[in-house]
């Protein structure tokens, strides 16, 4: 099969993934606009931590060691990745739960791509597309996308790491299973 056919098929796959991603995020935003409930305790705690990071990063003093120490001490219990990732969205759109949840767009996009790539390299492109579509429809994952918790970014990072390790292992062992080991070309 010619290289241009692979390229057009890959472009179609990524366009379909983009459509799946867009529709899932639009449905999430619709749910959030209809659901005006106050976030539960755990979600409120995470939002409070995100707001602490937002406040600290609004007046950065990056050349002061004490500022860095205070930044890393803001959350002694939880890793700060989720909170730091929400800062640009809250700085741009204002502080709040729905604004912090905009990070779910990023997480779900990375998750969809990684699930697609895993399915594609381990089986075939159709399996990858179906796996990505099913990922959006799983009730537990949907529930995580509309709540500001650590579960969604943790899942995304674990699947992304597994995807990278799978591609690395297949490339290292030479087991290409008839598939070129490149992320966006094959």
PDB file of C-alpha atoms in Angstrom:
ATOM      1  CA  UNK A   1       0.000   0.000   0.000  1.00  0.00           C
ATOM      2  CA  UNK A   2       1.404   3.373  -0.951  1.00  0.00           C
ATOM      3  CA  UNK A   3       2.704   5.915   1.536  1.00  0.00           C
ATOM      4  CA  UNK A   4       0.119   8.523   0.430  1.00  0.00           C
ATOM      5  CA  UNK A   5      -2.710   6.092   1.216  1.00  0.00           C
ATOM      6  CA  UNK A   6      -1.278   5.599   4.732  1.00  0.00           C
ATOM      7  CA  UNK A   7      -1.012   9.363   5.109  1.00  0.00           C
ATOM      8  CA  UNK A   8      -4.609  10.030   4.059  1.00  0.00           C
ATOM      9  CA  UNK A   9      -5.884   7.195   6.255  1.00  0.00           C
ATOM     10  CA  UNK A  10      -3.930   8.578   9.202  1.00  0.00           C
ATOM     11  CA  UNK A  11      -5.298  12.073   8.589  1.00  0.00           C
ATOM     12  CA  UNK A  12      -8.835  10.641   8.510  1.00  0.00           C
ATOM     13  CA  UNK A  13      -8.184   8.757  11.742  1.00  0.00           C
ATOM     14  CA  UNK A  14      -6.950  11.875  13.510  1.00  0.00           C
ATOM     15  CA  UNK A  15      -9.862  13.902  12.119  1.00  0.00           C
ATOM     16  CA  UNK A  16     -12.244  11.257  13.503  1.00  0.00           C
ATOM     17  CA  UNK A  17     -10.430  11.309  16.845  1.00  0.00           C
ATOM     18  CA  UNK A  18     -10.739  15.097  16.850  1.00  0.00           C
ATOM     19  CA  UNK A  19     -14.468  14.822  16.198  1.00  0.00           C
ATOM     20  CA  UNK A  20     -14.882  12.270  18.998  1.00  0.00           C
ATOM     21  CA  UNK A  21     -12.869  14.533  21.314  1.00  0.00           C
ATOM     22  CA  UNK A  22     -14.900  17.611  20.370  1.00  0.00           C
ATOM     23  CA  UNK A  23     -18.282  15.903  20.803  1.00  0.00           C
ATOM     24  CA  UNK A  24     -17.319  14.413  24.162  1.00  0.00           C
ATOM     25  CA  UNK A  25     -16.100  17.781  25.428  1.00  0.00           C
ATOM     26  CA  UNK A  26     -19.214  19.551  24.185  1.00  0.00           C
ATOM     27  CA  UNK A  27     -21.381  17.015  26.019  1.00  0.00           C
ATOM     28  CA  UNK A  28     -19.255  17.551  29.150  1.00  0.00           C
ATOM     29  CA  UNK A  29     -19.713  21.321  28.909  1.00  0.00           C
ATOM     30  CA  UNK A  30     -23.470  20.867  28.381  1.00  0.00           C
ATOM     31  CA  UNK A  31     -23.654  18.702  31.502  1.00  0.00           C
ATOM     32  CA  UNK A  32     -21.671  21.228  33.519  1.00  0.00           C
ATOM     33  CA  UNK A  33     -23.906  24.088  32.382  1.00  0.00           C
ATOM     34  CA  UNK A  34     -27.014  22.147  33.447  1.00  0.00           C
ATOM     35  CA  UNK A  35     -25.571  20.818  36.703  1.00  0.00           C
ATOM     36  CA  UNK A  36     -25.290  23.733  39.104  1.00  0.00           C
ATOM     37  CA  UNK A  37     -24.560  21.617  42.187  1.00  0.00           C
ATOM     38  CA  UNK A  38     -21.829  22.663  44.566  1.00  0.00           C
ATOM     39  CA  UNK A  39     -18.761  20.413  44.204  1.00  0.00           C
ATOM     40  CA  UNK A  40     -18.374  17.705  46.833  1.00  0.00           C
ATOM     41  CA  UNK A  41     -15.726  17.893  49.541  1.00  0.00           C
ATOM     42  CA  UNK A  42     -12.905  16.176  47.631  1.00  0.00           C
ATOM     43  CA  UNK A  43     -13.484  18.239  44.486  1.00  0.00           C
ATOM     44  CA  UNK A  44     -13.686  21.425  46.567  1.00  0.00           C
ATOM     45  CA  UNK A  45     -10.424  20.558  48.297  1.00  0.00           C
ATOM     46  CA  UNK A  46      -8.674  20.086  44.947  1.00  0.00           C
ATOM     47  CA  UNK A  47     -10.170  23.323  43.637  1.00  0.00           C
ATOM     48  CA  UNK A  48      -8.931  25.152  46.733  1.00  0.00           C
ATOM     49  CA  UNK A  49      -5.430  23.790  46.134  1.00  0.00           C
ATOM     50  CA  UNK A  50      -5.602  24.861  42.480  1.00  0.00           C
ATOM     51  CA  UNK A  51      -6.631  28.362  43.560  1.00  0.00           C
ATOM     52  CA  UNK A  52      -3.667  28.506  45.967  1.00  0.00           C
ATOM     53  CA  UNK A  53      -1.336  27.737  43.060  1.00  0.00           C
ATOM     54  CA  UNK A  54      -3.112  30.325  40.904  1.00  0.00           C
ATOM     55  CA  UNK A  55      -2.631  32.978  43.580  1.00  0.00           C
ATOM     56  CA  UNK A  56       1.020  32.055  44.063  1.00  0.00           C
ATOM     57  CA  UNK A  57       1.750  32.120  40.340  1.00  0.00           C
ATOM     58  CA  UNK A  58       0.058  35.493  39.827  1.00  0.00           C
ATOM     59  CA  UNK A  59       2.980  37.148  41.614  1.00  0.00           C
ATOM     60  CA  UNK A  60       5.951  34.912  40.865  1.00  0.00           C
ATOM     61  CA  UNK A  61       9.366  35.697  42.254  1.00  0.00           C
ATOM     62  CA  UNK A  62      11.285  32.977  40.414  1.00  0.00           C
ATOM     63  CA  UNK A  63      14.703  34.227  41.500  1.00  0.00           C
ATOM     64  CA  UNK A  64      13.903  33.786  45.200  1.00  0.00           C
ATOM     65  CA  UNK A  65      14.483  30.373  46.719  1.00  0.00           C
ATOM     66  CA  UNK A  66      11.896  31.018  49.413  1.00  0.00           C
ATOM     67  CA  UNK A  67       9.188  31.582  46.789  1.00  0.00           C
ATOM     68  CA  UNK A  68       9.997  28.183  45.205  1.00  0.00           C
ATOM     69  CA  UNK A  69       9.931  26.478  48.583  1.00  0.00           C
ATOM     70  CA  UNK A  70       6.554  28.015  49.388  1.00  0.00           C
ATOM     71  CA  UNK A  71       5.236  27.021  45.951  1.00  0.00           C
ATOM     72  CA  UNK A  72       6.142  23.361  46.480  1.00  0.00           C
ATOM     73  CA  UNK A  73       4.823  23.426  50.054  1.00  0.00           C
ATOM     74  CA  UNK A  74       1.366  24.603  48.991  1.00  0.00           C
ATOM     75  CA  UNK A  75       0.257  21.012  48.592  1.00  0.00           C
ATOM     76  CA  UNK A  76       2.182  18.751  50.978  1.00  0.00           C
ATOM     77  CA  UNK A  77      -0.213  15.823  50.443  1.00  0.00           C
ATOM     78  CA  UNK A  78      -0.918  15.725  46.687  1.00  0.00           C
ATOM     79  CA  UNK A  79       1.400  16.098  43.690  1.00  0.00           C
ATOM     80  CA  UNK A  80       0.910  19.556  42.162  1.00  0.00           C
ATOM     81  CA  UNK A  81       0.604  18.557  38.470  1.00  0.00           C
ATOM     82  CA  UNK A  82      -3.197  18.822  38.350  1.00  0.00           C
ATOM     83  CA  UNK A  83      -3.214  22.128  40.162  1.00  0.00           C
ATOM     84  CA  UNK A  84      -0.435  23.624  38.040  1.00  0.00           C
ATOM     85  CA  UNK A  85      -2.143  22.458  34.840  1.00  0.00           C
ATOM     86  CA  UNK A  86      -5.321  24.296  35.856  1.00  0.00           C
ATOM     87  CA  UNK A  87      -3.550  27.611  36.488  1.00  0.00           C
ATOM     88  CA  UNK A  88      -3.435  28.836  32.841  1.00  0.00           C
ATOM     89  CA  UNK A  89      -7.133  28.053  32.348  1.00  0.00           C
ATOM     90  CA  UNK A  90      -8.140  29.820  35.555  1.00  0.00           C
ATOM     91  CA  UNK A  91      -5.874  32.774  34.811  1.00  0.00           C
ATOM     92  CA  UNK A  92      -7.471  33.120  31.373  1.00  0.00           C
ATOM     93  CA  UNK A  93     -11.138  32.368  32.161  1.00  0.00           C
ATOM     94  CA  UNK A  94     -11.322  33.262  35.844  1.00  0.00           C
ATOM     95  CA  UNK A  95     -11.202  31.157  38.993  1.00  0.00           C
ATOM     96  CA  UNK A  96     -13.770  28.449  39.492  1.00  0.00           C
ATOM     97  CA  UNK A  97     -14.641  24.793  39.237  1.00  0.00           C
ATOM     98  CA  UNK A  98     -15.796  24.855  35.594  1.00  0.00           C
ATOM     99  CA  UNK A  99     -12.695  26.795  34.565  1.00  0.00           C
ATOM    100  CA  UNK A 100     -10.420  24.327  36.361  1.00  0.00           C
ATOM    101  CA  UNK A 101     -12.262  21.506  34.606  1.00  0.00           C
ATOM    102  CA  UNK A 102     -11.120  22.871  31.252  1.00  0.00           C
ATOM    103  CA  UNK A 103      -7.969  20.856  31.912  1.00  0.00           C
ATOM    104  CA  UNK A 104     -10.134  17.801  31.193  1.00  0.00           C
ATOM    105  CA  UNK A 105     -10.080  18.863  27.505  1.00  0.00           C
ATOM    106  CA  UNK A 106      -6.336  18.418  27.517  1.00  0.00           C
ATOM    107  CA  UNK A 107      -6.398  15.143  29.449  1.00  0.00           C
ATOM    108  CA  UNK A 108      -9.125  13.584  27.312  1.00  0.00           C
ATOM    109  CA  UNK A 109      -7.344  14.556  24.098  1.00  0.00           C
ATOM    110  CA  UNK A 110      -4.088  12.951  25.206  1.00  0.00           C
ATOM    111  CA  UNK A 111      -5.957   9.890  26.483  1.00  0.00           C
ATOM    112  CA  UNK A 112      -7.796   9.436  23.174  1.00  0.00           C
ATOM    113  CA  UNK A 113      -4.602   9.672  21.149  1.00  0.00           C
ATOM    114  CA  UNK A 114      -2.746   7.243  23.416  1.00  0.00           C
ATOM    115  CA  UNK A 115      -5.560   4.671  23.428  1.00  0.00           C
ATOM    116  CA  UNK A 116      -5.807   4.936  19.636  1.00  0.00           C
ATOM    117  CA  UNK A 117      -2.044   4.502  19.223  1.00  0.00           C
ATOM    118  CA  UNK A 118      -1.988   1.496  21.552  1.00  0.00           C
ATOM    119  CA  UNK A 119      -4.836  -0.186  19.714  1.00  0.00           C
ATOM    120  CA  UNK A 120      -3.255   0.619  16.384  1.00  0.00           C
ATOM    121  CA  UNK A 121       0.217  -0.708  17.172  1.00  0.00           C
ATOM    122  CA  UNK A 122      -0.932  -3.790  19.088  1.00  0.00           C
ATOM    123  CA  UNK A 123      -3.798  -4.751  16.760  1.00  0.00           C
ATOM    124  CA  UNK A 124      -4.826  -2.460  13.881  1.00  0.00           C
ATOM    125  CA  UNK A 125      -6.132   1.032  13.217  1.00  0.00           C
ATOM    126  CA  UNK A 126      -9.806  -0.007  13.401  1.00  0.00           C
ATOM    127  CA  UNK A 127      -9.279  -1.456  16.885  1.00  0.00           C
ATOM    128  CA  UNK A 128      -7.517   1.762  17.869  1.00  0.00           C
ATOM    129  CA  UNK A 129     -10.451   3.877  16.682  1.00  0.00           C
ATOM    130  CA  UNK A 130     -13.006   1.661  18.424  1.00  0.00           C
ATOM    131  CA  UNK A 131     -10.965   1.679  21.625  1.00  0.00           C
ATOM    132  CA  UNK A 132     -10.803   5.483  21.583  1.00  0.00           C
ATOM    133  CA  UNK A 133     -14.554   5.748  20.978  1.00  0.00           C
ATOM    134  CA  UNK A 134     -15.339   3.293  23.767  1.00  0.00           C
ATOM    135  CA  UNK A 135     -13.041   5.212  26.104  1.00  0.00           C
ATOM    136  CA  UNK A 136     -15.262   8.270  25.718  1.00  0.00           C
ATOM    137  CA  UNK A 137     -18.402   6.254  26.469  1.00  0.00           C
ATOM    138  CA  UNK A 138     -17.251   4.443  29.624  1.00  0.00           C
ATOM    139  CA  UNK A 139     -19.410   5.733  32.494  1.00  0.00           C
ATOM    140  CA  UNK A 140     -16.623   5.868  35.075  1.00  0.00           C
ATOM    141  CA  UNK A 141     -14.334   7.825  32.754  1.00  0.00           C
ATOM    142  CA  UNK A 142     -17.196  10.176  31.885  1.00  0.00           C
ATOM    143  CA  UNK A 143     -17.841  10.765  35.564  1.00  0.00           C
ATOM    144  CA  UNK A 144     -14.165  11.608  36.088  1.00  0.00           C
ATOM    145  CA  UNK A 145     -14.147  14.099  33.202  1.00  0.00           C
ATOM    146  CA  UNK A 146     -16.828  16.260  34.827  1.00  0.00           C
ATOM    147  CA  UNK A 147     -15.262  16.376  38.292  1.00  0.00           C
ATOM    148  CA  UNK A 148     -12.098  18.173  39.339  1.00  0.00           C
ATOM    149  CA  UNK A 149     -10.268  15.175  40.784  1.00  0.00           C
ATOM    150  CA  UNK A 150      -6.796  13.686  40.441  1.00  0.00           C
ATOM    151  CA  UNK A 151      -8.158  10.520  38.769  1.00  0.00           C
ATOM    152  CA  UNK A 152      -8.386  11.895  35.220  1.00  0.00           C
ATOM    153  CA  UNK A 153      -4.831  13.268  34.949  1.00  0.00           C
ATOM    154  CA  UNK A 154      -3.465  10.177  36.700  1.00  0.00           C
ATOM    155  CA  UNK A 155      -5.204   7.888  34.203  1.00  0.00           C
ATOM    156  CA  UNK A 156      -3.960  10.004  31.288  1.00  0.00           C
ATOM    157  CA  UNK A 157      -0.364   9.942  32.543  1.00  0.00           C
ATOM    158  CA  UNK A 158      -0.465   6.173  33.166  1.00  0.00           C
ATOM    159  CA  UNK A 159      -1.850   5.418  29.682  1.00  0.00           C
ATOM    160  CA  UNK A 160       0.610   7.846  28.068  1.00  0.00           C
ATOM    161  CA  UNK A 161       3.505   6.158  29.885  1.00  0.00           C
ATOM    162  CA  UNK A 162       2.227   2.716  28.857  1.00  0.00           C
ATOM    163  CA  UNK A 163       1.943   3.900  25.252  1.00  0.00           C
ATOM    164  CA  UNK A 164       5.500   5.240  25.248  1.00  0.00           C
ATOM    165  CA  UNK A 165       6.824   2.038  26.825  1.00  0.00           C
ATOM    166  CA  UNK A 166       4.941  -0.106  24.301  1.00  0.00           C
ATOM    167  CA  UNK A 167       6.356   1.823  21.341  1.00  0.00           C
ATOM    168  CA  UNK A 168       9.828   1.754  22.879  1.00  0.00           C
ATOM    169  CA  UNK A 169       9.655  -1.998  23.533  1.00  0.00           C
ATOM    170  CA  UNK A 170       8.389  -2.833  20.055  1.00  0.00           C
ATOM    171  CA  UNK A 171      11.021  -0.637  18.424  1.00  0.00           C
ATOM    172  CA  UNK A 172      13.789  -2.053  20.596  1.00  0.00           C
ATOM    173  CA  UNK A 173      12.835  -5.689  20.021  1.00  0.00           C
ATOM    174  CA  UNK A 174      12.199  -5.193  16.305  1.00  0.00           C
ATOM    175  CA  UNK A 175       8.728  -6.722  16.640  1.00  0.00           C
ATOM    176  CA  UNK A 176       6.904  -4.380  14.363  1.00  0.00           C
ATOM    177  CA  UNK A 177       4.065  -6.799  13.569  1.00  0.00           C
ATOM    178  CA  UNK A 178       3.773  -5.382  10.072  1.00  0.00           C
ATOM    179  CA  UNK A 179       3.332  -1.861  11.406  1.00  0.00           C
ATOM    180  CA  UNK A 180       5.899   0.918  11.188  1.00  0.00           C
ATOM    181  CA  UNK A 181       6.777   2.102  14.674  1.00  0.00           C
ATOM    182  CA  UNK A 182       6.187   5.800  14.248  1.00  0.00           C
ATOM    183  CA  UNK A 183       3.553   7.749  16.073  1.00  0.00           C
ATOM    184  CA  UNK A 184       1.932   9.908  13.441  1.00  0.00           C
ATOM    185  CA  UNK A 185       2.964   8.532  10.037  1.00  0.00           C
ATOM    186  CA  UNK A 186       2.023   4.852   9.927  1.00  0.00           C
TER     187      UNK A 186
END
